[in-house]
CSV table of C-alpha atoms (C1' of nucleotides) in Angstrom, one decimal:
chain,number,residue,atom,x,y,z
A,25,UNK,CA,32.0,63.4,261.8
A,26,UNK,CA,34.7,62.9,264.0
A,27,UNK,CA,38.6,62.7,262.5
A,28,UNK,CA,41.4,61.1,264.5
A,29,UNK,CA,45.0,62.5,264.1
A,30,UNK,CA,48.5,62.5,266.1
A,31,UNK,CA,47.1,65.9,267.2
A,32,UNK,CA,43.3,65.2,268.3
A,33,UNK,CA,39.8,64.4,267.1
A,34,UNK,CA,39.0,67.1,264.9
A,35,UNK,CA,35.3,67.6,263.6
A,36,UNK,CA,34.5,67.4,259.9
A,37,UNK,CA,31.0,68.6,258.4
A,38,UNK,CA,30.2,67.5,254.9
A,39,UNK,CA,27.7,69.4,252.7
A,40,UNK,CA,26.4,67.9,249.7
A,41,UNK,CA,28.9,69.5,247.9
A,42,UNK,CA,32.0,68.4,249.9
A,43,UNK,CA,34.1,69.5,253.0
A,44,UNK,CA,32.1,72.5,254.4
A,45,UNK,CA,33.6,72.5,258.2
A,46,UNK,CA,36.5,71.7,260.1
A,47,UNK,CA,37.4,72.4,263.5
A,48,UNK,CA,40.1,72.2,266.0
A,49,UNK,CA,40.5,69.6,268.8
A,50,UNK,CA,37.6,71.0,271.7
A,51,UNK,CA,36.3,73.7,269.0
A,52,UNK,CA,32.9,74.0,267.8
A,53,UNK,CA,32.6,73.3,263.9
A,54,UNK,CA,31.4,76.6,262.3
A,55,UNK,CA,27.4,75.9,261.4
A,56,UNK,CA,26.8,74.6,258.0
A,57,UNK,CA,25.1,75.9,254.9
A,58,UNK,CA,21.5,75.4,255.0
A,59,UNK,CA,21.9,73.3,252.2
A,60,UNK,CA,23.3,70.7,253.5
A,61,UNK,CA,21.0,67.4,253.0
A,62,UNK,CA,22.5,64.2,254.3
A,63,UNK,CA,23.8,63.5,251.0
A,64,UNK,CA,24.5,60.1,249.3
A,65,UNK,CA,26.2,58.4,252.9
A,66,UNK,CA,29.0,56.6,249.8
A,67,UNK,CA,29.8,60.0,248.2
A,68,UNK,CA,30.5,61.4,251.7
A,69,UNK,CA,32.4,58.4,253.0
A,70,UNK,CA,34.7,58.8,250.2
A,71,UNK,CA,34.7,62.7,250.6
A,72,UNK,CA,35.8,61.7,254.2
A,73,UNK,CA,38.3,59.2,253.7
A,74,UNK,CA,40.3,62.4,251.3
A,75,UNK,CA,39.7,64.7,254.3
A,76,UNK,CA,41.2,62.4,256.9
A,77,UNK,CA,44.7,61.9,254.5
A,78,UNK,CA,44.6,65.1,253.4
A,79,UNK,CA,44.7,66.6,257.3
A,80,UNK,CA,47.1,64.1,258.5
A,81,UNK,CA,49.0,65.1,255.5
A,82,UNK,CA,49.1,68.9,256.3
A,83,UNK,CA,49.4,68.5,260.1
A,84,UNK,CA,52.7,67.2,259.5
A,85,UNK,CA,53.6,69.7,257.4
A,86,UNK,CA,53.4,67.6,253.8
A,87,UNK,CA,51.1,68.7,250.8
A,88,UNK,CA,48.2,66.8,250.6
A,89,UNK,CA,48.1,64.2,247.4
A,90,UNK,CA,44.5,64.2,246.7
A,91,UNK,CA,41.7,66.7,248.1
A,92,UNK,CA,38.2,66.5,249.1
A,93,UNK,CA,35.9,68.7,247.2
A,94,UNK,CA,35.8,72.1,249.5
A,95,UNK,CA,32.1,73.4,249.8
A,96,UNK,CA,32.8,77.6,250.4
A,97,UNK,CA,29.6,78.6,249.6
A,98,UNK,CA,28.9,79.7,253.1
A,99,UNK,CA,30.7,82.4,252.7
A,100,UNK,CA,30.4,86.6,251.4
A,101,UNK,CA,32.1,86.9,247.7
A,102,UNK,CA,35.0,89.0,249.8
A,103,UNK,CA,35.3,85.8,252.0
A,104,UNK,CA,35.5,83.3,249.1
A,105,UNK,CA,37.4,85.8,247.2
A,106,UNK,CA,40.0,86.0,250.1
A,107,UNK,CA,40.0,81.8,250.8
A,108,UNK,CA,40.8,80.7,247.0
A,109,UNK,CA,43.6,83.8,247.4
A,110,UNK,CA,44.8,81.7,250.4
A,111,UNK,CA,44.5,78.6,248.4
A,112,UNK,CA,47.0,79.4,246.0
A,113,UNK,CA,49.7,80.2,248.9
A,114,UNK,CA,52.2,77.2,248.0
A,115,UNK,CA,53.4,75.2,251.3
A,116,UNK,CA,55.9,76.4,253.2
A,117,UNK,CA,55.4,80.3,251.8
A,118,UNK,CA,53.8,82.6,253.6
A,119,UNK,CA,52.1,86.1,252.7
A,120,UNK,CA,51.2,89.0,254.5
A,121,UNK,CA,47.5,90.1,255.5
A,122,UNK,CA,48.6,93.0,253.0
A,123,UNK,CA,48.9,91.0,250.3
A,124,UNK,CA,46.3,88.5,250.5
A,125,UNK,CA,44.2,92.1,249.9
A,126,UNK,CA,46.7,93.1,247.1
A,127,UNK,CA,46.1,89.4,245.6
A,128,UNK,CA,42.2,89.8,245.6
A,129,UNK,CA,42.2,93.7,244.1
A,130,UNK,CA,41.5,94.7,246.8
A,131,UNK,CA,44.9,96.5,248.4
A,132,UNK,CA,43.1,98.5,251.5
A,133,UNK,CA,40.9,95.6,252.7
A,134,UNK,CA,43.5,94.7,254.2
A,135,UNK,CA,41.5,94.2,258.0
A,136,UNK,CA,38.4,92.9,256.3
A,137,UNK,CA,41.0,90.5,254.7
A,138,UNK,CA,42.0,89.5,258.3
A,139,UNK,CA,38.8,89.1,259.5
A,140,UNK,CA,38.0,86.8,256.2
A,141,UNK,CA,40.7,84.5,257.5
A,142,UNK,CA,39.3,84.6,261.0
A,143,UNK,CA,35.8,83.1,258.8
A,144,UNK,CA,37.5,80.7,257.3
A,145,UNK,CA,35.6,77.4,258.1
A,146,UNK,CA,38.3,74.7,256.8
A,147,UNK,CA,41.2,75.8,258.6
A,148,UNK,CA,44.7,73.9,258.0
A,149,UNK,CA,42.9,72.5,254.4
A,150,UNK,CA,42.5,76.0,253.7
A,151,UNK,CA,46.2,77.4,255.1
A,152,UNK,CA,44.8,80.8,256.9
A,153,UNK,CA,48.0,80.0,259.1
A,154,UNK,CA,50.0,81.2,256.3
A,155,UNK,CA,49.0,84.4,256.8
A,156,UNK,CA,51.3,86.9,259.1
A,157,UNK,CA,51.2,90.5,259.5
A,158,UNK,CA,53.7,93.1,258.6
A,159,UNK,CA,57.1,93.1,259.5
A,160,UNK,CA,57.2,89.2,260.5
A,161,UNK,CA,54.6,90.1,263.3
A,162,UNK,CA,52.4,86.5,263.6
A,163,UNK,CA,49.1,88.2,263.6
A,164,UNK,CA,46.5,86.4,264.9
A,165,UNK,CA,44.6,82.9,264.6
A,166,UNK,CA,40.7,81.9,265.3
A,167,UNK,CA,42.3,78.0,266.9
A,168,UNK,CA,44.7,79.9,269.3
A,169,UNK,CA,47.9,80.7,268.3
A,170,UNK,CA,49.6,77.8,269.3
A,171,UNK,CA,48.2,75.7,266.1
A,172,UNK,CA,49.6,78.4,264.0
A,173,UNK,CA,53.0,78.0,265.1
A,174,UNK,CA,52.8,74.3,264.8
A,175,UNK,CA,51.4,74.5,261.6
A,176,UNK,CA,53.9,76.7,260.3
A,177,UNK,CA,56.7,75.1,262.2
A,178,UNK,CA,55.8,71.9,260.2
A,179,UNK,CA,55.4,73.1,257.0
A,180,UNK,CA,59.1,74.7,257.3
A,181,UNK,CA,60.7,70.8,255.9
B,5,DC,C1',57.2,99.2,273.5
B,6,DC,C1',53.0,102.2,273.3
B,7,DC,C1',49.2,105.0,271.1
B,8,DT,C1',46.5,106.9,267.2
B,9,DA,C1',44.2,107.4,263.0
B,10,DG,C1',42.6,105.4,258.9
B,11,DC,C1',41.0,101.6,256.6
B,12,DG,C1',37.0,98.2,254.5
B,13,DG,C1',33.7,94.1,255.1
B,14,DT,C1',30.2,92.1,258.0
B,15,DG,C1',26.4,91.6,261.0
B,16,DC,C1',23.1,93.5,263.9
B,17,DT,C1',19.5,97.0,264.9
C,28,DA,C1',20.7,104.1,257.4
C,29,DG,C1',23.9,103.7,261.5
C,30,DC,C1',27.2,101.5,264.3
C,31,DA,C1',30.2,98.4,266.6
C,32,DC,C1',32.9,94.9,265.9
C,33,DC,C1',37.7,92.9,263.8
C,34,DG,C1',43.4,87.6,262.9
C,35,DC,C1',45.5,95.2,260.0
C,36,DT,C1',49.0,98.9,259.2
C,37,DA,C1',51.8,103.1,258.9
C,38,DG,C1',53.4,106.7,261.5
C,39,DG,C1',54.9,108.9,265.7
C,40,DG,C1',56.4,109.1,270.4
DNA sequence: CCCTAGCGGTGCT
DNA sequence: AGCACCGCTAGGG
């Protein structure tokens, strides 16, 4: 389903276990998991109600009050692994690519963390755009730079 | 700035 | 099993 915010329609995909995809303004939404039944058309309303105040919320920069459930499954044990470590990254902080590894035990997966981030399929809800590389370089971002900077432009008051 | 070597997870063959 | 990706990084010019 579609989302509207100050920034553009993004695309939201619900599984039956929550939020399973989000994507950018003119982005493709990352497939689903196979188990992804049309669930209970209430639960899902609801589910997307959250997501809608939750993403308006973070676009400008302001922690979300409540959450939608987040469905991850999709994803490796390293990529989960990685996303809940990007989870806990409090609003306005920032790590490095480095660390996210450190955080996961893993200190020298450091690239495959980066290309975990790159996986991510609920960008801004899950804040891969807090992640930078060393020595204050920005790294990269799968939405095109430019949401990164506004994202972490925002988050900065 | 550039280049190189080393790194580890993932997906395809 | 092999191999070519990658949102990386430290070290060296």
């Amino acid at each position: 389903m579609t989302i509207e915010t100050p920034e553009g329609p993004f695309a939201a995909g619900f599984s039956d276990r929550g939020l399973c995809s989000l994507a950018f303004p003119g982005h493709q939404p990352r497939p689903i998991p196979s188990t992804c039944p049309v669930g209970l058309p209430e639960r899902i309303r609801g589910w997307a109600t959250t997501t809608a105040r939750a993403l308006k919320a973070a676009l400008a920069g302001k922690h979300p009050r409540a959450w939608p459930p987040l469905d991850l499954s999709a994803g490796t044990g390293f990529q989960q692994e990685v996303w809940q470590a990007l989870r806990r990254i409090p609003c306005g902080q920032t790590r490095t690519y480095g660390e996210i590894a450190a955080a996961i035990g893993r200190p020298r997966a450091v690239r495959a963390a980066g290309q975990a981030c790159g996986a991510n399929p609920v960008p801004v809800l899950v804040p891969c755009h807090r992640v930078l590389g060393a020595h204050g370089r920005l790294g990269g971002f799968s939405g095109g730079l430019q949401w990164k900077r506004l994202l972490l432009e925002r988050e900065v008051r």
